[in-house]
Amino acid sequence: MPVVLGIETSCDETAAAVVDGQYHVVSSVIESSIDQHRAFGGVVPELAGRAHVTTLGPVVARALHDAGLDPHDPAIAGIAVTSGPGLIGSLLVGLSAAKAWALAWNVPFIGVNHLEGHLFAPLLERSDLEWPLLTLLVSGGHSMIVLQHGPGQHEVLGETIDDAAGEAYDKIARWLGLGYPGGPEIDHLARQGTAGALKLPVSMTGSDFDLSFSGLKTAVVRATQKHEDVALADVAASFQAAVCEQLLRKLRGAMQKYEVRGVALAGGVAANSLLRAGVDELAGEFGVVAHLPTLAMCTDNAAMIAAAGVYRLGVGQTSDLSLSADPNWQLADVR
Ligand code: KG4
Ligand code: ZN
């Protein structure tokens, strides 16, 4: 069965994976330079780019080897690589290498939108996925509600008008003196706290499905300055409850408006325990299937990029070797 090699280098993960035509993950390798960034409280683009340069070759060789393929001349149907959005220096490392391998091995190459990649993650774990599907895609760089009519057919219903949900988690964690990335730290602490301890607003934007987190961020800063005695775990629980409340309210609104067969989570924030429980409950309420990818599939990986490549290759959409990286490539512009 023909397989596609996927490559992901848009941020701090250097990843490669092999996925077959039935969307089965044959191999998947992920290395992260996150340890180099922790001290700076965020990903340092220059460091991430350099790490990809040294790590990508071995990671691709390992993914091919694990899939039982010859790393020097693999029998693959194509190479899919993230060409945006993301950090320009990091994107260029993966894109340039993918072009070189595509030329050397004489196979087609496909530039994949990173966000479309995230949308393919649930499909890799459930081949019985049914459409239309409503997906809440929440990561460190993006937050949006997407209506999927089928693989590769998506309609962005709304997105954040300021910060991404993960970005808000990371910034609040930093304000509270917690480590980076902040999402897992706050999620962990929140389980030991009381959500009602701090009164926080649930942001509601004018548009039905747009999201906003910057007002909440300011409210947390003000409230913690005013009530210095509130325990850290209670602050974490109150913040987490406000974030999830907004996300779930918007998602519920979309479920009421559009008749879908399932609701899915994607992106790094999809690892959040409260959000996962909330989406599960929402799915039950509407009698549809909840697709909650495993934590490894929520965060950045190359299997999701390879999956998008399998789809694009299947409909005959390959890229020209002159394709350049687009650090701001919008999901709504993917056709
Ligand atoms: O999708 P991802 O791995 O990278 C991007 O493309 O951005 O998402 C990373 C983001 C970070 O902001 C991190 O704090 C957040 O996902 N995150 C979480 C949790 N685990 C990771 N946010 C909330 N709760 C979590 N358990
Ligand atoms: Zn991502």
CSV table of C-alpha atoms and ligand atoms in Angstrom, one decimal:
chain,number,residue,atom,x,y,z
A,1,MET,CA,0.0,0.0,0.0
A,2,PRO,CA,1.5,3.4,-0.9
A,3,VAL,CA,2.5,5.5,2.1
A,4,VAL,CA,3.2,9.2,2.5
A,5,LEU,CA,6.1,10.7,4.5
A,6,GLY,CA,5.0,13.7,6.6
A,7,ILE,CA,7.4,16.3,8.0
A,8,GLU,CA,6.5,19.0,10.6
A,9,THR,CA,8.9,21.8,11.7
A,10,SER,CA,6.6,24.8,12.1
A,11,CYS,CA,7.4,25.5,15.8
A,12,ASP,CA,9.6,23.6,18.4
A,13,GLU,CA,8.7,20.0,17.4
A,14,THR,CA,10.9,18.3,14.7
A,15,ALA,CA,8.6,15.5,13.6
A,16,ALA,CA,8.4,12.9,10.8
A,17,ALA,CA,5.8,10.2,10.3
A,18,VAL,CA,4.7,7.6,7.7
A,19,VAL,CA,0.9,7.2,7.1
A,20,ASP,CA,-0.7,4.8,4.7
A,21,GLY,CA,-3.6,5.4,2.2
A,22,GLN,CA,-6.1,4.2,4.9
A,23,TYR,CA,-4.9,6.8,7.3
A,24,HIS,CA,-3.1,4.3,9.5
A,25,VAL,CA,0.0,5.6,11.3
A,26,VAL,CA,2.9,3.3,10.3
A,27,SER,CA,5.5,5.2,12.2
A,28,SER,CA,5.8,8.6,14.0
A,29,VAL,CA,8.8,10.3,15.5
A,30,ILE,CA,8.8,13.5,17.5
A,31,GLU,CA,11.7,15.4,19.0
A,32,SER,CA,11.2,18.7,20.7
A,33,SER,CA,13.6,21.6,21.5
A,34,ILE,CA,11.2,22.8,24.3
A,35,ASP,CA,13.9,22.3,27.0
A,36,GLN,CA,16.0,25.0,25.3
A,37,HIS,CA,13.1,27.5,25.4
A,38,ARG,CA,11.8,27.0,29.0
A,39,ALA,CA,14.2,29.5,30.5
A,40,PHE,CA,12.8,32.2,28.1
A,41,GLY,CA,9.2,31.5,28.9
A,42,GLY,CA,8.3,30.9,25.2
A,43,VAL,CA,9.7,29.5,22.0
A,44,VAL,CA,12.8,31.4,20.8
A,45,PRO,CA,12.5,31.3,16.9
A,46,GLU,CA,16.3,31.3,16.3
A,47,LEU,CA,16.9,28.4,18.7
A,48,ALA,CA,14.0,26.4,17.2
A,49,GLY,CA,15.3,26.9,13.7
A,50,ARG,CA,18.8,25.7,14.6
A,51,ALA,CA,17.4,22.7,16.4
A,52,HIS,CA,15.5,21.6,13.3
A,53,VAL,CA,18.7,21.8,11.2
A,54,THR,CA,20.5,19.2,13.3
A,55,THR,CA,17.5,17.1,14.3
A,56,LEU,CA,15.4,16.7,11.1
A,57,GLY,CA,17.8,14.3,9.2
A,58,PRO,CA,17.9,11.7,12.0
A,59,VAL,CA,14.2,12.1,12.8
A,60,VAL,CA,13.2,11.4,9.1
A,61,ALA,CA,15.7,8.4,8.9
A,62,ARG,CA,14.2,7.0,12.1
A,63,ALA,CA,10.6,7.4,10.9
A,64,LEU,CA,11.5,5.6,7.6
A,65,HIS,CA,13.4,2.9,9.4
A,66,ASP,CA,10.5,2.3,11.9
A,67,ALA,CA,8.2,1.9,8.9
A,68,GLY,CA,10.4,-0.7,7.4
A,69,LEU,CA,11.5,1.6,4.5
A,70,ASP,CA,15.0,2.1,3.1
A,71,PRO,CA,16.1,5.5,4.5
A,72,HIS,CA,18.2,6.1,1.4
A,73,ASP,CA,15.6,5.3,-1.2
A,74,PRO,CA,12.2,4.7,0.4
A,75,ALA,CA,9.2,3.4,-1.5
A,76,ILE,CA,6.8,6.3,-0.7
A,77,ALA,CA,4.0,7.9,-2.8
A,78,GLY,CA,4.9,11.4,-1.7
A,79,ILE,CA,6.3,13.8,0.9
A,80,ALA,CA,3.9,16.1,2.8
A,81,VAL,CA,5.5,19.0,4.7
A,82,THR,CA,4.1,21.9,6.7
A,83,SER,CA,4.6,25.1,4.7
A,84,GLY,CA,2.6,27.4,7.0
A,85,PRO,CA,1.6,28.9,9.3
A,86,GLY,CA,4.4,28.9,11.8
A,87,LEU,CA,7.9,30.4,12.5
A,88,ILE,CA,9.4,31.3,9.1
A,89,GLY,CA,12.9,30.0,9.9
A,90,SER,CA,11.6,26.7,11.2
A,91,LEU,CA,9.2,26.2,8.3
A,92,LEU,CA,12.0,26.8,5.8
A,93,VAL,CA,14.2,24.0,7.3
A,94,GLY,CA,11.4,21.4,6.8
A,95,LEU,CA,10.3,22.8,3.5
A,96,SER,CA,13.8,23.0,1.9
A,97,ALA,CA,14.7,19.5,3.1
A,98,ALA,CA,11.4,18.0,1.9
A,99,LYS,CA,11.9,19.5,-1.6
A,100,ALA,CA,15.5,18.1,-1.7
A,101,TRP,CA,14.2,14.6,-0.7
A,102,ALA,CA,11.3,14.8,-3.2
A,103,LEU,CA,13.8,15.6,-6.0
A,104,ALA,CA,16.3,12.9,-4.9
A,105,TRP,CA,13.7,10.2,-4.6
A,106,ASN,CA,11.6,11.4,-7.5
A,107,VAL,CA,8.3,11.6,-5.7
A,108,PRO,CA,5.6,14.4,-5.5
A,109,PHE,CA,5.7,16.8,-2.7
A,110,ILE,CA,2.8,18.5,-1.0
A,111,GLY,CA,2.8,21.7,1.0
A,112,VAL,CA,0.4,21.3,3.9
A,113,ASN,CA,-1.3,23.9,6.1
A,114,HIS,CA,-0.5,23.1,9.7
A,115,LEU,CA,-4.0,23.9,10.9
A,116,GLU,CA,-5.5,21.6,8.3
A,117,GLY,CA,-3.1,19.0,9.6
A,118,HIS,CA,-4.6,19.4,13.1
A,119,LEU,CA,-8.0,18.8,11.6
A,120,PHE,CA,-6.9,15.4,10.3
A,121,ALA,CA,-5.7,14.1,13.7
A,122,PRO,CA,-9.1,12.6,14.8
A,123,LEU,CA,-9.3,10.7,11.5
A,124,LEU,CA,-6.0,9.0,12.4
A,125,GLU,CA,-7.5,7.5,15.5
A,126,ARG,CA,-11.0,6.8,14.2
A,127,SER,CA,-11.4,5.6,10.6
A,128,ASP,CA,-15.2,5.5,11.2
A,129,LEU,CA,-15.4,9.3,11.5
A,130,GLU,CA,-18.7,10.7,10.2
A,131,TRP,CA,-19.3,14.1,8.8
A,132,PRO,CA,-20.4,16.9,9.1
A,133,LEU,CA,-18.1,17.3,12.1
A,134,LEU,CA,-17.7,20.4,14.3
A,135,THR,CA,-14.1,20.9,15.5
A,136,LEU,CA,-12.8,23.2,18.2
A,137,LEU,CA,-9.2,23.8,17.2
A,138,VAL,CA,-7.3,25.3,20.1
A,139,SER,CA,-3.5,25.6,20.2
A,140,GLY,CA,-0.8,28.0,21.3
A,141,GLY,CA,-1.1,30.0,18.1
A,142,HIS,CA,-4.7,29.6,17.0
A,143,SER,CA,-8.2,29.1,18.3
A,144,MET,CA,-11.1,28.5,16.0
A,145,ILE,CA,-14.4,26.7,15.5
A,146,VAL,CA,-14.5,24.8,12.2
A,147,LEU,CA,-17.3,23.1,10.5
A,148,GLN,CA,-15.9,20.1,8.5
A,149,HIS,CA,-18.1,18.8,5.7
A,150,GLY,CA,-15.6,16.0,4.9
A,151,PRO,CA,-11.8,15.6,4.9
A,152,GLY,CA,-10.2,18.7,3.4
A,153,GLN,CA,-13.5,20.5,3.3
A,154,HIS,CA,-13.7,23.0,6.1
A,155,GLU,CA,-15.5,26.2,6.9
A,156,VAL,CA,-14.1,28.5,9.7
A,157,LEU,CA,-17.1,29.6,11.7
A,158,GLY,CA,-15.2,31.8,14.0
A,159,GLU,CA,-11.8,32.4,15.5
A,160,THR,CA,-10.1,34.4,18.2
A,161,ILE,CA,-10.0,38.1,17.8
A,162,ASP,CA,-7.0,38.5,20.0
A,163,ASP,CA,-5.0,35.8,21.8
A,164,ALA,CA,-5.1,32.1,21.2
A,165,ALA,CA,-6.4,30.0,24.1
A,166,GLY,CA,-3.0,28.3,24.6
A,167,GLU,CA,-1.3,31.7,24.5
A,168,ALA,CA,-3.6,32.9,27.3
A,169,TYR,CA,-2.7,29.8,29.3
A,170,ASP,CA,1.0,30.4,28.8
A,171,LYS,CA,0.8,34.1,29.7
A,172,ILE,CA,-1.3,33.6,32.8
A,173,ALA,CA,1.1,30.8,33.9
A,174,ARG,CA,4.0,33.2,33.5
A,175,TRP,CA,2.1,35.9,35.5
A,176,LEU,CA,1.6,33.3,38.3
A,177,GLY,CA,5.2,32.3,38.2
A,178,LEU,CA,4.5,28.8,36.8
A,179,GLY,CA,6.7,27.0,34.2
A,180,TYR,CA,6.4,27.0,30.4
A,181,PRO,CA,4.3,25.7,28.7
A,182,GLY,CA,1.7,26.9,31.0
A,183,GLY,CA,-1.3,24.8,29.9
A,184,PRO,CA,-0.4,21.6,31.6
A,185,GLU,CA,0.8,23.4,34.7
A,186,ILE,CA,-2.5,25.3,35.1
A,187,ASP,CA,-4.6,22.3,34.2
A,188,HIS,CA,-2.8,20.3,36.9
A,189,LEU,CA,-3.1,23.0,39.6
A,190,ALA,CA,-6.7,23.7,38.8
A,191,ARG,CA,-7.7,20.2,39.8
A,192,GLN,CA,-6.8,21.1,43.3
A,193,GLY,CA,-8.5,24.5,43.4
A,194,THR,CA,-12.1,25.9,43.6
A,195,ALA,CA,-13.3,27.5,40.4
A,196,GLY,CA,-15.6,30.1,42.1
A,197,ALA,CA,-12.8,31.6,44.2
A,198,LEU,CA,-12.2,34.4,41.8
A,199,LYS,CA,-15.0,36.1,40.0
A,200,LEU,CA,-13.9,36.3,36.4
A,201,PRO,CA,-15.8,37.4,33.3
A,202,VAL,CA,-16.7,34.9,30.5
A,203,SER,CA,-15.7,36.9,27.4
A,204,MET,CA,-18.5,37.0,24.8
A,205,THR,CA,-17.6,38.6,21.5
A,206,GLY,CA,-20.2,40.3,19.2
A,207,SER,CA,-20.0,37.6,16.6
A,208,ASP,CA,-21.6,34.2,17.2
A,209,PHE,CA,-18.5,32.1,17.0
A,210,ASP,CA,-15.5,34.4,17.4
A,211,LEU,CA,-13.5,34.0,20.6
A,212,SER,CA,-11.5,36.3,22.8
A,213,PHE,CA,-9.1,35.8,25.7
A,214,SER,CA,-7.3,39.1,26.3
A,215,GLY,CA,-10.1,40.6,28.5
A,216,LEU,CA,-10.0,37.5,30.7
A,217,LYS,CA,-6.2,37.8,30.9
A,218,THR,CA,-6.4,41.4,32.2
A,219,ALA,CA,-9.2,40.4,34.6
A,220,VAL,CA,-7.0,37.6,36.1
A,221,VAL,CA,-4.1,40.1,36.6
A,222,ARG,CA,-6.4,42.7,38.2
A,223,ALA,CA,-8.1,40.2,40.5
A,224,THR,CA,-4.9,38.6,41.7
A,225,GLN,CA,-3.5,42.1,42.5
A,226,LYS,CA,-6.6,42.9,44.4
A,227,HIS,CA,-7.0,39.6,46.2
A,228,GLU,CA,-3.4,38.6,47.0
A,229,ASP,CA,-4.6,36.0,49.5
A,230,VAL,CA,-6.4,33.7,47.0
A,231,ALA,CA,-4.5,30.4,46.7
A,232,LEU,CA,-2.7,29.7,43.4
A,233,ALA,CA,-4.8,26.6,42.8
A,234,ASP,CA,-8.0,28.6,43.1
A,235,VAL,CA,-6.7,31.2,40.6
A,236,ALA,CA,-5.8,28.4,38.2
A,237,ALA,CA,-9.2,26.7,38.7
A,238,SER,CA,-11.1,30.0,38.2
A,239,PHE,CA,-9.1,30.9,35.1
A,240,GLN,CA,-9.5,27.4,33.6
A,241,ALA,CA,-13.3,27.5,34.3
A,242,ALA,CA,-13.7,30.8,32.5
A,243,VAL,CA,-11.7,29.7,29.4
A,244,CYS,CA,-13.7,26.4,29.1
A,245,GLU,CA,-17.0,28.1,29.8
A,246,GLN,CA,-16.4,30.5,26.8
A,247,LEU,CA,-15.2,27.7,24.5
A,248,LEU,CA,-18.1,25.4,25.4
A,249,ARG,CA,-20.8,28.1,25.2
A,250,LYS,CA,-19.6,28.9,21.7
A,251,LEU,CA,-19.4,25.3,20.7
A,252,ARG,CA,-22.9,24.7,22.1
A,253,GLY,CA,-24.2,27.6,19.9
A,254,ALA,CA,-22.6,26.1,16.8
A,255,MET,CA,-24.1,22.7,17.7
A,256,GLN,CA,-27.5,24.3,17.9
A,257,LYS,CA,-27.1,26.0,14.6
A,258,TYR,CA,-25.5,23.3,12.5
A,259,GLU,CA,-26.7,19.7,12.4
A,260,VAL,CA,-23.5,17.6,12.8
A,261,ARG,CA,-22.7,14.0,13.5
A,262,GLY,CA,-19.8,14.5,15.7
A,263,VAL,CA,-17.8,17.1,17.7
A,264,ALA,CA,-14.0,17.0,17.8
A,265,LEU,CA,-11.1,18.6,19.7
A,266,ALA,CA,-7.8,19.4,18.1
A,267,GLY,CA,-4.6,21.3,19.0
A,268,GLY,CA,-2.5,21.4,22.1
A,269,VAL,CA,-5.2,22.8,24.4
A,270,ALA,CA,-7.3,19.8,23.5
A,271,ALA,CA,-5.2,18.0,26.1
A,272,ASN,CA,-7.1,20.1,28.8
A,273,SER,CA,-8.9,17.8,31.2
A,274,LEU,CA,-11.9,20.2,31.9
A,275,LEU,CA,-12.3,20.9,28.2
A,276,ARG,CA,-12.3,17.2,27.3
A,277,ALA,CA,-14.9,16.5,29.9
A,278,GLY,CA,-17.0,19.4,28.7
A,279,VAL,CA,-16.9,18.3,25.0
A,280,ASP,CA,-17.7,14.8,26.0
A,281,GLU,CA,-20.8,16.0,27.9
A,282,LEU,CA,-21.8,18.3,25.1
A,283,ALA,CA,-21.7,15.4,22.6
A,284,GLY,CA,-23.8,13.3,24.9
A,285,GLU,CA,-26.4,16.1,25.2
A,286,PHE,CA,-26.7,16.4,21.4
A,287,GLY,CA,-26.5,12.6,20.9
A,288,VAL,CA,-23.4,12.8,18.7
A,289,VAL,CA,-20.0,11.2,18.9
A,290,ALA,CA,-17.2,13.0,20.7
A,291,HIS,CA,-13.8,12.7,19.1
A,292,LEU,CA,-11.1,13.4,21.7
A,293,PRO,CA,-7.7,12.6,20.2
A,294,THR,CA,-5.1,11.1,22.5
A,295,LEU,CA,-2.8,13.7,24.0
A,296,ALA,CA,0.1,12.8,21.6
A,297,MET,CA,-2.2,13.4,18.7
A,298,CYS,CA,-3.5,16.8,20.1
A,299,THR,CA,-0.1,18.4,20.1
A,300,ASP,CA,2.1,18.9,17.1
A,301,ASN,CA,3.2,15.8,15.2
A,302,ALA,CA,3.9,14.8,11.6
A,303,ALA,CA,1.3,12.0,11.3
A,304,MET,CA,-1.4,14.6,11.0
A,305,ILE,CA,0.6,16.4,8.2
A,306,ALA,CA,1.2,13.1,6.4
A,307,ALA,CA,-2.6,12.4,6.7
A,308,ALA,CA,-3.4,15.8,5.1
A,309,GLY,CA,-0.8,14.8,2.4
A,310,VAL,CA,-2.6,11.4,1.8
A,311,TYR,CA,-5.8,13.3,1.2
A,312,ARG,CA,-4.3,16.0,-1.1
A,313,LEU,CA,-2.3,13.4,-3.1
A,314,GLY,CA,-5.5,11.4,-3.5
A,315,VAL,CA,-7.3,14.3,-5.1
A,316,GLY,CA,-4.3,15.1,-7.2
A,317,GLN,CA,-3.2,18.3,-5.5
A,318,THR,CA,0.6,18.3,-5.3
A,319,SER,CA,2.8,21.4,-5.0
A,320,ASP,CA,5.3,22.9,-7.2
A,321,LEU,CA,9.0,22.9,-6.1
A,322,SER,CA,8.8,26.7,-6.2
A,323,LEU,CA,6.4,26.8,-3.3
A,324,SER,CA,7.5,29.1,-0.5
A,325,ALA,CA,6.8,29.0,3.2
A,326,ASP,CA,3.8,31.2,4.3
A,327,PRO,CA,4.1,32.0,8.0
A,328,ASN,CA,0.6,33.5,8.1
A,329,TRP,CA,-1.2,31.0,5.9
A,330,GLN,CA,-4.9,31.1,7.0
A,331,LEU,CA,-7.0,27.9,7.1
A,332,ALA,CA,-9.8,29.8,5.4
A,333,ASP,CA,-7.5,30.2,2.3
A,334,VAL,CA,-6.8,26.5,2.0
A,335,ARG,CA,-8.7,25.1,-1.0
B,1,KG4,O1,-0.8,22.6,19.2
B,1,KG4,P1,0.4,22.9,20.1
B,1,KG4,O2,1.2,21.7,20.5
B,1,KG4,O3,1.3,23.9,19.4
B,1,KG4,C1,0.9,24.9,18.6
B,1,KG4,O4,0.7,24.7,17.4
B,1,KG4,O5,0.6,26.0,19.2
B,1,KG4,O6,-0.2,23.7,21.4
B,1,KG4,C2,0.6,24.1,22.4
B,1,KG4,C3,-0.3,24.9,23.4
B,1,KG4,C4,0.5,25.6,24.5
B,1,KG4,O7,0.0,26.9,24.6
B,1,KG4,C5,0.2,24.8,25.8
B,1,KG4,O8,0.2,25.6,26.9
B,1,KG4,C6,-1.2,24.3,25.5
B,1,KG4,O9,-1.2,24.0,24.1
B,1,KG4,N1,-1.6,23.1,26.3
B,1,KG4,C7,-2.6,23.1,27.2
B,1,KG4,C8,-2.6,21.9,27.8
B,1,KG4,N2,-1.5,21.1,27.3
B,1,KG4,C9,-0.9,21.9,26.4
B,1,KG4,N3,-3.5,24.1,27.5
B,1,KG4,C10,-4.4,23.8,28.5
B,1,KG4,N4,-4.4,22.6,29.1
B,1,KG4,C11,-3.5,21.6,28.8
B,1,KG4,N5,-3.6,20.4,29.5
B,2,ZN,ZN,-0.1,23.0,16.2
